[in-house]
Each structure stands twice: as structure tokens, then as C-alpha cells.
Coordinates of C-alpha atoms and ligand atoms in Angstrom, one line a residue:
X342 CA 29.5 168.6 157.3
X343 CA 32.2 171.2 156.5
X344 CA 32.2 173.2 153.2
X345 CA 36.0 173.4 152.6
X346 CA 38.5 170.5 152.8
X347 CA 40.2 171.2 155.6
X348 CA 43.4 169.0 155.1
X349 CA 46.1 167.9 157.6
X350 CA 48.5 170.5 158.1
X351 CA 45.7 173.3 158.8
X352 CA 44.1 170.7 161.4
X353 CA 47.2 170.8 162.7
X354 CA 48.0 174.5 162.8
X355 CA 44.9 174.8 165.0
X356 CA 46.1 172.8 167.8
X357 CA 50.1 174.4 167.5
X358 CA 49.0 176.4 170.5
X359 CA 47.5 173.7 172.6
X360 CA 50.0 172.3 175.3
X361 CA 53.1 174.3 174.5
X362 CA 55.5 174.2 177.4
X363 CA 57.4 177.0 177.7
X364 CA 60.1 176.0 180.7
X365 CA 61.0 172.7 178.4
X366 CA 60.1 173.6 174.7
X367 CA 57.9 171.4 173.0
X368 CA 54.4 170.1 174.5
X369 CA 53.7 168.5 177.4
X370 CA 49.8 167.3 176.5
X371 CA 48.9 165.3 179.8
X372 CA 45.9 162.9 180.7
X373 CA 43.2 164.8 182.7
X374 CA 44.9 168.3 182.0
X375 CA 43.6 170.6 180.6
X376 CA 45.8 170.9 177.1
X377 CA 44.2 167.1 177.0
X378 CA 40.7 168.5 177.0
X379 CA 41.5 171.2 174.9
X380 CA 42.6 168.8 172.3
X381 CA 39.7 166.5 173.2
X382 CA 37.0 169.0 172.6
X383 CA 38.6 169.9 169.5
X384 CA 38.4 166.3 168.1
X385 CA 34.9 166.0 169.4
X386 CA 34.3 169.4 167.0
X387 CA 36.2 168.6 164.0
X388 CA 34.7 165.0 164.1
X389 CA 31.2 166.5 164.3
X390 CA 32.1 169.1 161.4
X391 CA 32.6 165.8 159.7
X392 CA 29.4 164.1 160.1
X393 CA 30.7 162.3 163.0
X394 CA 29.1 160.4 166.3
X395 CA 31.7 160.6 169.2
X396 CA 31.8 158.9 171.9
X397 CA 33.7 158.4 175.6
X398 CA 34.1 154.9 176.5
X399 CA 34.8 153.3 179.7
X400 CA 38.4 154.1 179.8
X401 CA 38.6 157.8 178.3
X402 CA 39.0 156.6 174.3
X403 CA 37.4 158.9 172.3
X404 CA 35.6 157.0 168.9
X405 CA 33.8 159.1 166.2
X406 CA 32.3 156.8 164.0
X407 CA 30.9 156.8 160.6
X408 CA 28.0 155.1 160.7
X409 CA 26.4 152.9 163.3
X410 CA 29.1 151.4 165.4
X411 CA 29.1 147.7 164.5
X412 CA 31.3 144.4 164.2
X413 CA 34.0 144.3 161.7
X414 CA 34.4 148.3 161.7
X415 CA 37.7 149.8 160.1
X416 CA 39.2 152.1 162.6
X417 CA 42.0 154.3 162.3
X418 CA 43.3 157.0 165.0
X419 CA 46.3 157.6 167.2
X420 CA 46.9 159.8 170.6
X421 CA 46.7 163.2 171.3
X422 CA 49.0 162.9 174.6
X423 CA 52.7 163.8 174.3
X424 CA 55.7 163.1 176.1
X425 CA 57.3 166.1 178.2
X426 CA 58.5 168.7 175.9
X427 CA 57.3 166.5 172.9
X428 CA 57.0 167.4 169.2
X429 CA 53.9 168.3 167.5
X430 CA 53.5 165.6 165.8
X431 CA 54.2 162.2 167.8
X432 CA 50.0 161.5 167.8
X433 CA 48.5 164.2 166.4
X434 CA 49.5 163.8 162.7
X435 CA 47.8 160.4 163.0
X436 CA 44.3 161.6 164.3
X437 CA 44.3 164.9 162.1
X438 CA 45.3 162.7 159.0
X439 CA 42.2 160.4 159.7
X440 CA 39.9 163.5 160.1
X441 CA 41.3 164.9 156.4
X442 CA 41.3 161.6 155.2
X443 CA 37.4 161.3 156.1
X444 CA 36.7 164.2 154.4
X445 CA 38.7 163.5 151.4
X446 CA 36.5 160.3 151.3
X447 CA 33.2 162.2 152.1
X448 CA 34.6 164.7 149.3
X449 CA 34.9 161.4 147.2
X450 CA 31.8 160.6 147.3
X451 CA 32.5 157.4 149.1
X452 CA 29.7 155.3 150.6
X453 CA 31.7 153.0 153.6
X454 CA 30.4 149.6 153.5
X455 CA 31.5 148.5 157.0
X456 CA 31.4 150.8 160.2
X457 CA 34.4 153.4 159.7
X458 CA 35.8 154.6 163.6
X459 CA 38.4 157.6 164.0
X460 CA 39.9 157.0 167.8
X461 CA 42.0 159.0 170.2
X462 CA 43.4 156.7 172.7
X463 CA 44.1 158.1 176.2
X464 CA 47.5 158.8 177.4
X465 CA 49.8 156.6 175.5
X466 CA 53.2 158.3 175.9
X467 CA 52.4 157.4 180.0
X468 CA 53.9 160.6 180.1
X469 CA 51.8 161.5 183.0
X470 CA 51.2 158.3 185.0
X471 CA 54.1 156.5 183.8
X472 CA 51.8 153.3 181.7
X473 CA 52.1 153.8 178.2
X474 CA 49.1 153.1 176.0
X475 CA 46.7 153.7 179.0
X476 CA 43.9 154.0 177.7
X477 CA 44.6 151.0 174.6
X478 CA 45.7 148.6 177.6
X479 CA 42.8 149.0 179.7
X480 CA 40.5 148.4 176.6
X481 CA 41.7 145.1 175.7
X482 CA 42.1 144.1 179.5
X483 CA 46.1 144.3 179.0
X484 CA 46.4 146.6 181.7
X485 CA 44.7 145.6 185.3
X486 CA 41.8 148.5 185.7
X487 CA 43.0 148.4 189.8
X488 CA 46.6 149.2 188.9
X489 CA 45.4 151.5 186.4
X490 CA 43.2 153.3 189.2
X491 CA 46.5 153.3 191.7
X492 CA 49.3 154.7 189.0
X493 CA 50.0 157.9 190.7
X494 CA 52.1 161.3 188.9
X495 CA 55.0 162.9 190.1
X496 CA 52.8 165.1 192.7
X497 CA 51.0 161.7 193.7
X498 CA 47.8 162.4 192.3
X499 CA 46.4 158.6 191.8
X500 CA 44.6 158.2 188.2
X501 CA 41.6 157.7 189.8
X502 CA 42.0 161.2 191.8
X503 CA 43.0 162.8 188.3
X504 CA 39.6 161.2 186.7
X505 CA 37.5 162.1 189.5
X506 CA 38.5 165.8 189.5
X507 CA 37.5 165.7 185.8
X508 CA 34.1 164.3 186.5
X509 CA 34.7 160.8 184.8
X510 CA 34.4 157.6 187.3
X511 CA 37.0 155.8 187.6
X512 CA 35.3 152.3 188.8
X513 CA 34.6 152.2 185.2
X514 CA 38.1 151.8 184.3
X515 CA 38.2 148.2 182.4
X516 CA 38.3 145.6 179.9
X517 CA 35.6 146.1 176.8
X518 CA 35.0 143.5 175.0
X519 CA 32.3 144.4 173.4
X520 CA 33.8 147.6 172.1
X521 CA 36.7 145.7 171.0
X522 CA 35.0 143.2 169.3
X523 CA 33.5 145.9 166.4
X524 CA 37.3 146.2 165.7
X525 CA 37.8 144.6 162.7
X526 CA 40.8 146.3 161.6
X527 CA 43.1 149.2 162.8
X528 CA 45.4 151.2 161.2
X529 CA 47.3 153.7 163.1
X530 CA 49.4 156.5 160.5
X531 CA 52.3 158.0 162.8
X532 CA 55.2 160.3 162.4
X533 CA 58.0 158.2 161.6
X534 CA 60.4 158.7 164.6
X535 CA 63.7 157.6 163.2
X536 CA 66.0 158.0 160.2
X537 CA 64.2 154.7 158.4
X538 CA 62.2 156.1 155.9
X539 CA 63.5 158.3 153.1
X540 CA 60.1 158.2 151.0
X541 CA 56.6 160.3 152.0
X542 CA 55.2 157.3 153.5
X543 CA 56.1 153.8 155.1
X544 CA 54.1 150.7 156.1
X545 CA 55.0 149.9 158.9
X546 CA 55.9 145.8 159.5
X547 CA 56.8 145.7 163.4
X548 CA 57.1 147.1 166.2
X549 CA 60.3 145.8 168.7
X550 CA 59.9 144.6 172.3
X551 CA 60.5 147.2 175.1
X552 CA 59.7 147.6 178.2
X553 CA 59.9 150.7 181.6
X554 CA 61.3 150.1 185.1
X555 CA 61.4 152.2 187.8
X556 CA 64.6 151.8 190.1
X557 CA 64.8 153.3 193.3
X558 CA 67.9 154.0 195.4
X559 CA 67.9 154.4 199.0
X560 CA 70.3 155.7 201.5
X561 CA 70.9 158.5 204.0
X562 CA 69.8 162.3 203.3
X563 CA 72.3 164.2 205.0
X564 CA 74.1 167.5 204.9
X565 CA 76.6 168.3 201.8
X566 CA 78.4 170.5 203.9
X567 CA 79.2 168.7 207.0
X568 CA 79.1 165.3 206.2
X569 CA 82.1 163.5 205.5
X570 CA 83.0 161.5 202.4
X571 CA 83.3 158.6 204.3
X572 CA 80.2 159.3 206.2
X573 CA 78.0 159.0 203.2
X574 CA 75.3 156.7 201.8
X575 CA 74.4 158.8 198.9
X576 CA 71.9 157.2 196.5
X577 CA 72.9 159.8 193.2
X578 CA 75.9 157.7 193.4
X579 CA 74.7 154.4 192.3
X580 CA 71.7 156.0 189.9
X581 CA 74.7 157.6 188.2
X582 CA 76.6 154.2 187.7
X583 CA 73.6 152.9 186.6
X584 CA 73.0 155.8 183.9
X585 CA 76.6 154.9 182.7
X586 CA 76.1 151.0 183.3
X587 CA 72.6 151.2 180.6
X588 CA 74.7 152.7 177.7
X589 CA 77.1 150.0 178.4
X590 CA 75.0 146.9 178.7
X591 CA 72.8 148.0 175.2
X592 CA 76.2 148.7 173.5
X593 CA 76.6 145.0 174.4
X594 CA 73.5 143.7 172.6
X595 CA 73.3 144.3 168.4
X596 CA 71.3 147.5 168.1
X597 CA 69.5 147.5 171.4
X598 CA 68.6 150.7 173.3
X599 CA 68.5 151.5 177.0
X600 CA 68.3 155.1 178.3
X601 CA 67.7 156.4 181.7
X602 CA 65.5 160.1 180.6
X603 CA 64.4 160.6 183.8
X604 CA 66.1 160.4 187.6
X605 CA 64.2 161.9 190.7
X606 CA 66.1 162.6 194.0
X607 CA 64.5 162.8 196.9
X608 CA 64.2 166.1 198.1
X609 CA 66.3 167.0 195.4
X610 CA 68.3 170.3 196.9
X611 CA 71.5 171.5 195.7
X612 CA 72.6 171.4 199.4
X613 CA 71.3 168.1 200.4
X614 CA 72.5 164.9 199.6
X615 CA 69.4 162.7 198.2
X616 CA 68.0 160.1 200.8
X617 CA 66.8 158.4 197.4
X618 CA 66.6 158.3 194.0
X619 CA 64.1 157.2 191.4
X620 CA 65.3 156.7 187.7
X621 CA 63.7 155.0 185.1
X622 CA 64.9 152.7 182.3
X623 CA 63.4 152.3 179.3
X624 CA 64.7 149.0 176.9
X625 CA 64.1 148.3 173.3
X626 CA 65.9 145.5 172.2
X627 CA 65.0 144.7 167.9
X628 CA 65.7 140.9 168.2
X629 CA 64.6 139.5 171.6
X630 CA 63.6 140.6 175.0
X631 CA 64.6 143.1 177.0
X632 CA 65.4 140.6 179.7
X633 CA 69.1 140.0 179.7
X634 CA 70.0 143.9 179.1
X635 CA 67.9 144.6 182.4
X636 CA 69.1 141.9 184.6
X637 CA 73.0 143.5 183.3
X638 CA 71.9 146.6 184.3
X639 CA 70.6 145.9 187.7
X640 CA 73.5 144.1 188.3
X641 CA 75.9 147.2 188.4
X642 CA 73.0 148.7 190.4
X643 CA 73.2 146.3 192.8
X644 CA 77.0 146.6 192.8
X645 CA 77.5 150.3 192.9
X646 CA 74.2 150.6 195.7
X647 CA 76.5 148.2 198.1
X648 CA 79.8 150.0 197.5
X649 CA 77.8 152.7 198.7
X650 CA 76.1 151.4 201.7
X651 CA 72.7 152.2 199.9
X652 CA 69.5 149.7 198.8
X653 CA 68.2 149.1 195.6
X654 CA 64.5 148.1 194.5
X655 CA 63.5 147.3 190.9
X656 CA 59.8 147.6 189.6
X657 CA 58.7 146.7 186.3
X658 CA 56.3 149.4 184.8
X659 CA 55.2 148.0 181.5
X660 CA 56.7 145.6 179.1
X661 CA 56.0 145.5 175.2
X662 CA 56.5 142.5 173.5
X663 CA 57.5 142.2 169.8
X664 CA 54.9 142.5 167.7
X665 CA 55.0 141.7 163.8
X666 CA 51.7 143.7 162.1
X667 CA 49.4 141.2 160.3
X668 CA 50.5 140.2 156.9
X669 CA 47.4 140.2 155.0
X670 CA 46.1 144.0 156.3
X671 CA 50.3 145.1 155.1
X672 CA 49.5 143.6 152.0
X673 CA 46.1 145.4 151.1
X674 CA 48.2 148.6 152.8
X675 CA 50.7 148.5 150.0
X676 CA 48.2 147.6 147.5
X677 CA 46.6 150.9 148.5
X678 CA 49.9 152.7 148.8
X679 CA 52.0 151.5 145.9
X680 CA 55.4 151.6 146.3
X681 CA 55.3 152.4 149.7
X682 CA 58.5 151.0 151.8
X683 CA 58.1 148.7 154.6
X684 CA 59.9 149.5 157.7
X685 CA 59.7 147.9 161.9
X686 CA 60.2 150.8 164.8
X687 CA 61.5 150.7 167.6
X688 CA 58.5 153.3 169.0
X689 CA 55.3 152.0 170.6
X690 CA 51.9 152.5 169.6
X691 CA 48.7 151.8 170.3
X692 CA 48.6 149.5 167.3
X693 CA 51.1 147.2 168.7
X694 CA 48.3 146.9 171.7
X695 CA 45.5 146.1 169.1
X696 CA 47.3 143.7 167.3
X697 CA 46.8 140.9 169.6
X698 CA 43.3 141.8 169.0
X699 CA 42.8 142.3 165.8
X700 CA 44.6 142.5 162.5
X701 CA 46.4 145.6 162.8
X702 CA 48.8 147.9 160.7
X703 CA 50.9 151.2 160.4
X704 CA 51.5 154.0 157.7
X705 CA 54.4 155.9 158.3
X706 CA 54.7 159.4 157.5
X707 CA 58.6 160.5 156.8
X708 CA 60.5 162.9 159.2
X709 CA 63.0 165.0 157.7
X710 CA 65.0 165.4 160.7
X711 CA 64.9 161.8 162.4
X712 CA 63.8 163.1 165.9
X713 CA 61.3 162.9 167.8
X714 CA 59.8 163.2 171.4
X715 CA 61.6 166.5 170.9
X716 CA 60.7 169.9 169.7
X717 CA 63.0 169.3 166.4
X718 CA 60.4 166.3 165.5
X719 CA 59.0 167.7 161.8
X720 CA 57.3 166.2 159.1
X721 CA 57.3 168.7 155.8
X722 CA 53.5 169.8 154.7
X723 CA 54.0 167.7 151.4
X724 CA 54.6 164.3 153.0
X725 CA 51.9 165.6 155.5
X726 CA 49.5 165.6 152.7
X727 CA 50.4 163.0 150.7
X728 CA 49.8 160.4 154.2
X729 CA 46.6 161.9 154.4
X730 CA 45.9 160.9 150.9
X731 CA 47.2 157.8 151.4
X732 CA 45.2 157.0 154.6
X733 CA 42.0 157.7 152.5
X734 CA 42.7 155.4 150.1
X735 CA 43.7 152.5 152.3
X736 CA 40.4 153.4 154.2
X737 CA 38.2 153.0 150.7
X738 CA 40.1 149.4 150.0
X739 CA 39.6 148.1 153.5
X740 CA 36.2 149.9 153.9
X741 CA 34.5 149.1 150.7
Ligands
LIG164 O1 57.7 155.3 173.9 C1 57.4 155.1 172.8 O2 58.0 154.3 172.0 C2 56.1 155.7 172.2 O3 56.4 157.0 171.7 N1 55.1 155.8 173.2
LIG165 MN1 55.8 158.9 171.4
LIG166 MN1 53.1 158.1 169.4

């Protein structure tokens, strides 16, 4: 057990170094890299410190419990993965705030009456392997553990390749139900990742649908020199209609998002014209599916790949559905936080996975600057400390 309270913002101070990438700013924290186990061995000793068991399961998820693991447990935790060039505190501020919040409850003098579970879920940006909420999906059997094993990184490492190189076995990847089933409640504290919260700390209510596909363009590499304007098939033309044609189709839907962040050509030199392209779309859509904002946007895809004389392919990568957190666990939140907003998000998170699970809930912890997946993403050391606190004490009322 440690002697001093170590709270939130110094846990966090000791990981600032961890990940840091220096061509893109930000982090860029990876499955089965090694800023991942960095940050994994440092859970594994600051959960010790704290009296502690960890644990690996099946899929990579990292549990330290308090007490014996059993049914009806209270867990709380986040991710310690990032998106390229991501912010400090997109995951992190969740699992350091449930290690402070343990000790503040150790500190406390508080006996847990039920199992108590930090967690650290494996990759759920997808920032690597493209899935997000990896290592949540393959838990509750949402993701297929065969897919899982054949998602494959921009070098084309498979996820099974990645795990075996870090000694894990990937046959293992699957569902675990019995794991699952000590679940009794989750509740997930995150950086809030938008302008929606102008108080220390939110609970969160919902989380919108959205969903990832991959859309590949296809048509001749050639020569940018020599070859013709009218000789072309270049696929960078239609990806960049269809960059265009996303802003367009979510500007027709009330406060829906579609963004293209990422667009791979093939071979990608500055004297080649691209015999493909890969871009991906990512859809959030507050009321509804994602559904009709996709089909509009393939459908300029489709138009602007035949002006072209190129093909078009569409994959779906994952797809979120709207989740709406459990109203009885929101309740006892806000009991526990008093006068805490509520507020949805448009981000995913693990606990949208676990709530078709189990009851499940969010604490929001303000962002001064409203961005995120971005070096700029902040969170000031008061509010910091003040979720922490809060997290203890909604830990107590659902743990006593
Ligand atoms: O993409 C998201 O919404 C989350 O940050 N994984
Ligand atoms: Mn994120
Ligand atoms: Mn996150």
C-alpha cells in the first residue's frame, strides 16, 4: 500500500513521457507497442502499490481488483491507447482517476462490500488495427475473435502477428462470459471531448451511433509527367470528391458528423499518380443511424470513381449503435455527484460496449479547450481532482 496519496494529476505526470510522438505532436500509444507496455507495466505497479491483484485476460484487458474477483463486482477503468498524435488525456485520466480514487477510499477507511475492479481495456481508439474498443468487443463476443486475429496495421502486421511477437496467444482471443458476468456495474470517468460541459464534472446520459468504413479507390498508377490528362484513371480524384462529398452529406443531416482523417494512396510518391486510394469515414449521427449519410456519401463516390474510369469498394469497419446509459446507475451517479450536469457524446467508449451487458454509466471530467484527439486536449488540475473525488464517492455508494 503506498504511504502518500498519490492523486490524479501526479499519476498522470508520470506517464507525460510515455508515447510522445515527436513527428505528429501528441501520443501515439499503440496495441502491442511498446509505449502500450510501458503504460501497462505501470498500471500493473501503481495497482499493486495500491493493494491490488492484476490480471491479463484472454483478450489483453488488464483488471486489478479489490478483493476476490466475484459476481456483481463494481468496476471502473478506461484505455490507455490513443489515437495518432492524441492528447494526454483521452483514457488515461479515467484509469489514473480510478487508481487515486482507490486510494482516496483505502485512505477513507472504506471496507468494499462487493468485488471493486480497476480495468484497462485494450486498444479502443483502433488507432492501430483500425476496430475500436478491441479489447471491450472481444470480451463480450461483439467483435468476432477470427476477425479480430486477421485486422492487420498499416505495415500489415495481422493482430495475431502483433500478439505473438509480444508473447501473448492469440487463439485465445474471445468471448468471456464468465469474466463478464462478475460485471455488475461499470463506470467509465473520461475527458469530456467537446464544448458540453461548463462544470468540473458531467454524467454522462448517452453515447450517439457511429460507425468506420474503409473505402478504397482503384485505378491506373501511371507517370505524372508523361501521362496525359486524358489518359488518366487517377483514384486521388474521386477520394477527394468524396472528402468534399462527407462534409456535405452531414451538413445535410441536423448535427451529424462525417470526416474522412485518414486517406492512403498507393504508393503514395509525389511523382506518381496513385493506383489506389484508401480513406476512411467515420459517421456520428445524434438522432438515428449512420445509414442514410453513408449510402449519400458513397453515392458521389460512386459517381466521381466512374467519371474517372476508376472502381470503388466499400467495407464497413465497425458500427456503434446509440446507446442511452442505464437510468437507475445515472441516478445513484448524481446522487453521489450532486449537482452534477448530465450530458450524451458523440465519442465512443468502452462503456457504450458494456452497456448491453450490464448497467453502465459515465462521469465526465470538463475540458477547458473543447478538443481532443489532439495535443490541445486539457483538463485543468482542479477539475482533475475534483473527478477523482467524485469517482470515489460514486465507488462507496455503488460499492457499499
Ligand atoms: O472515436 C471515438 O469516439 C473514441 O474516442 N474512441
Ligand atoms: Mn478517443
Ligand atoms: Mn477514450
Amino acid at each position: 500500500m503506498s504511504t502518500g496519496h498519490v492523486g490524479t494529476v501526479e499519476l498522470l505526470a508520470g506517464i507525460a513521457g510515455v508515447g510522445r510522438d515527436r513527428a505528429r505532436g501528441g501520443y501515439s500509444r499503440h496495441l502491442a507497442t511498446p509505449a502500450e507496455s510501458d503504460l501497462r507495466d505501470w498500471f500493473a505497479e501503481q495497482a499493486g502499490r495500491r493493494g491490488l491483484d492484476v490480471e491479463t485476460d484472454r483478450n489483453g484487458n488488464v483488471w486489478a481488483w479489490w478483493g476476490t474477483p466475484g459476481p456483481d463486482a463494481v468496476v471502473t477503468g478506461s484505455h490507455l491507447d490513443s489515437v495518432p498524435g492524441g492528447g494526454a488525456f483521452d483514457g488515461p485520466l479515467g484509469v489514473a482517476s480510478a487508481l487515486a480514487a482507490v486510494e482516496d477510499l483505502v485512505a477513507r477507511g472504506f471496507a468494499p462490500a462487493r468485488p471493486l475492479a480497476v480495468v484497462v481495456f485494450a486498444e479502443e481508439e483502433g488507432g492501430r488495427f483500425g476496430v475500436p474498443c478491441l479489447g471491450s468487443r472481444l470480451l463480450t463476443g461483439d467483435l468476432d475473435a477470427d476477425r479480430a486475429r486477421g485486422l492487420r496495421d498499416a505495415d500489415g502486421v495481422s493482430l495475431a502477428e502483433a500478439l505473438t511477437a509480444r508473447g501473448d496467444d492469440p487463439s485465445a482471443l474471445g468471448p468471456d462470459p464468465e469474466r463478464l458476468a462478475r460485471v455488475g456495474r461499470f463506470v467509465e470517468l473520461h475527458v469530456e471531448q467537446g464544448r458540453a460541459l461548463d462544470a468540473p464534472v458531467g454524467i454522462g446520459s448517452a453515447v450517439v451511433a457511429h460507425g468506420r468504413w474503409r473505402l478504397t479507390f482503384t485505378g491506373q498508377g501511371n507517370h505524372a509527367g508523361t501521362t496525359a490528362l486524358t489518359d488518366r484513371r487517377d483514384p486521388m480524384i474521386p477520394a477527394a470528391a468524396t472528402v468534399l462529398a462527407a462534409r456535405r452529406a452531414a451538413a445535410r443531416v441536423a448535427d451529424a458528423r462525417a470526416t474522412v482523417g485518414r486517406l492512403v494512396p498507393n504508393p503514395g510518391g509525389t511523382n506518381v499518380i496513385a493506383s489506389s486510394v484508401d480513406l476512411w469515414l467515420d459517421v456520428r449521427i445524434p438522432a438515428g443511424e449512420p445509414g442514410p449519410v453513408v449510402e449519400d456519401v458513397l453515392g458521389a463516390a460512386r459517381a466521381a470513381a466512374d467519371a474517372e474510369g476508376c472502381t470503388v469498394e466499400l467495407g464497413r469497419e465497425s458500427l456503434s449503435p446509440a446507446v442511452a446509459f442505464d437510468d437507475a446507475l445515472a441516478a445513484r451517479l448524481a446522487a453521489a455527484v450532486p449537482g452534477a450536469p448530465t450530458l450524451a457524446t458523440a465519442a465512443g467508449h468502452d462503456a457504450g460496449v458494456l452497456a448491453a451487458h450490464a448497467p453502465a454509466g459515465m462521469l465526465h471530467v470538463r475540458n477547458p479547450t473543447g478538443i481532443s484527439h489532439a495535443p490541445q486536449e486539457h483538463a485543468e488540475d482542479d477539475d482533475v481532482s475534483h473527478g477523482a473525488r467524485a469517482l470515489a464517492d460514486v465507488l462507496a455508494e455503488l460499492a457499499r
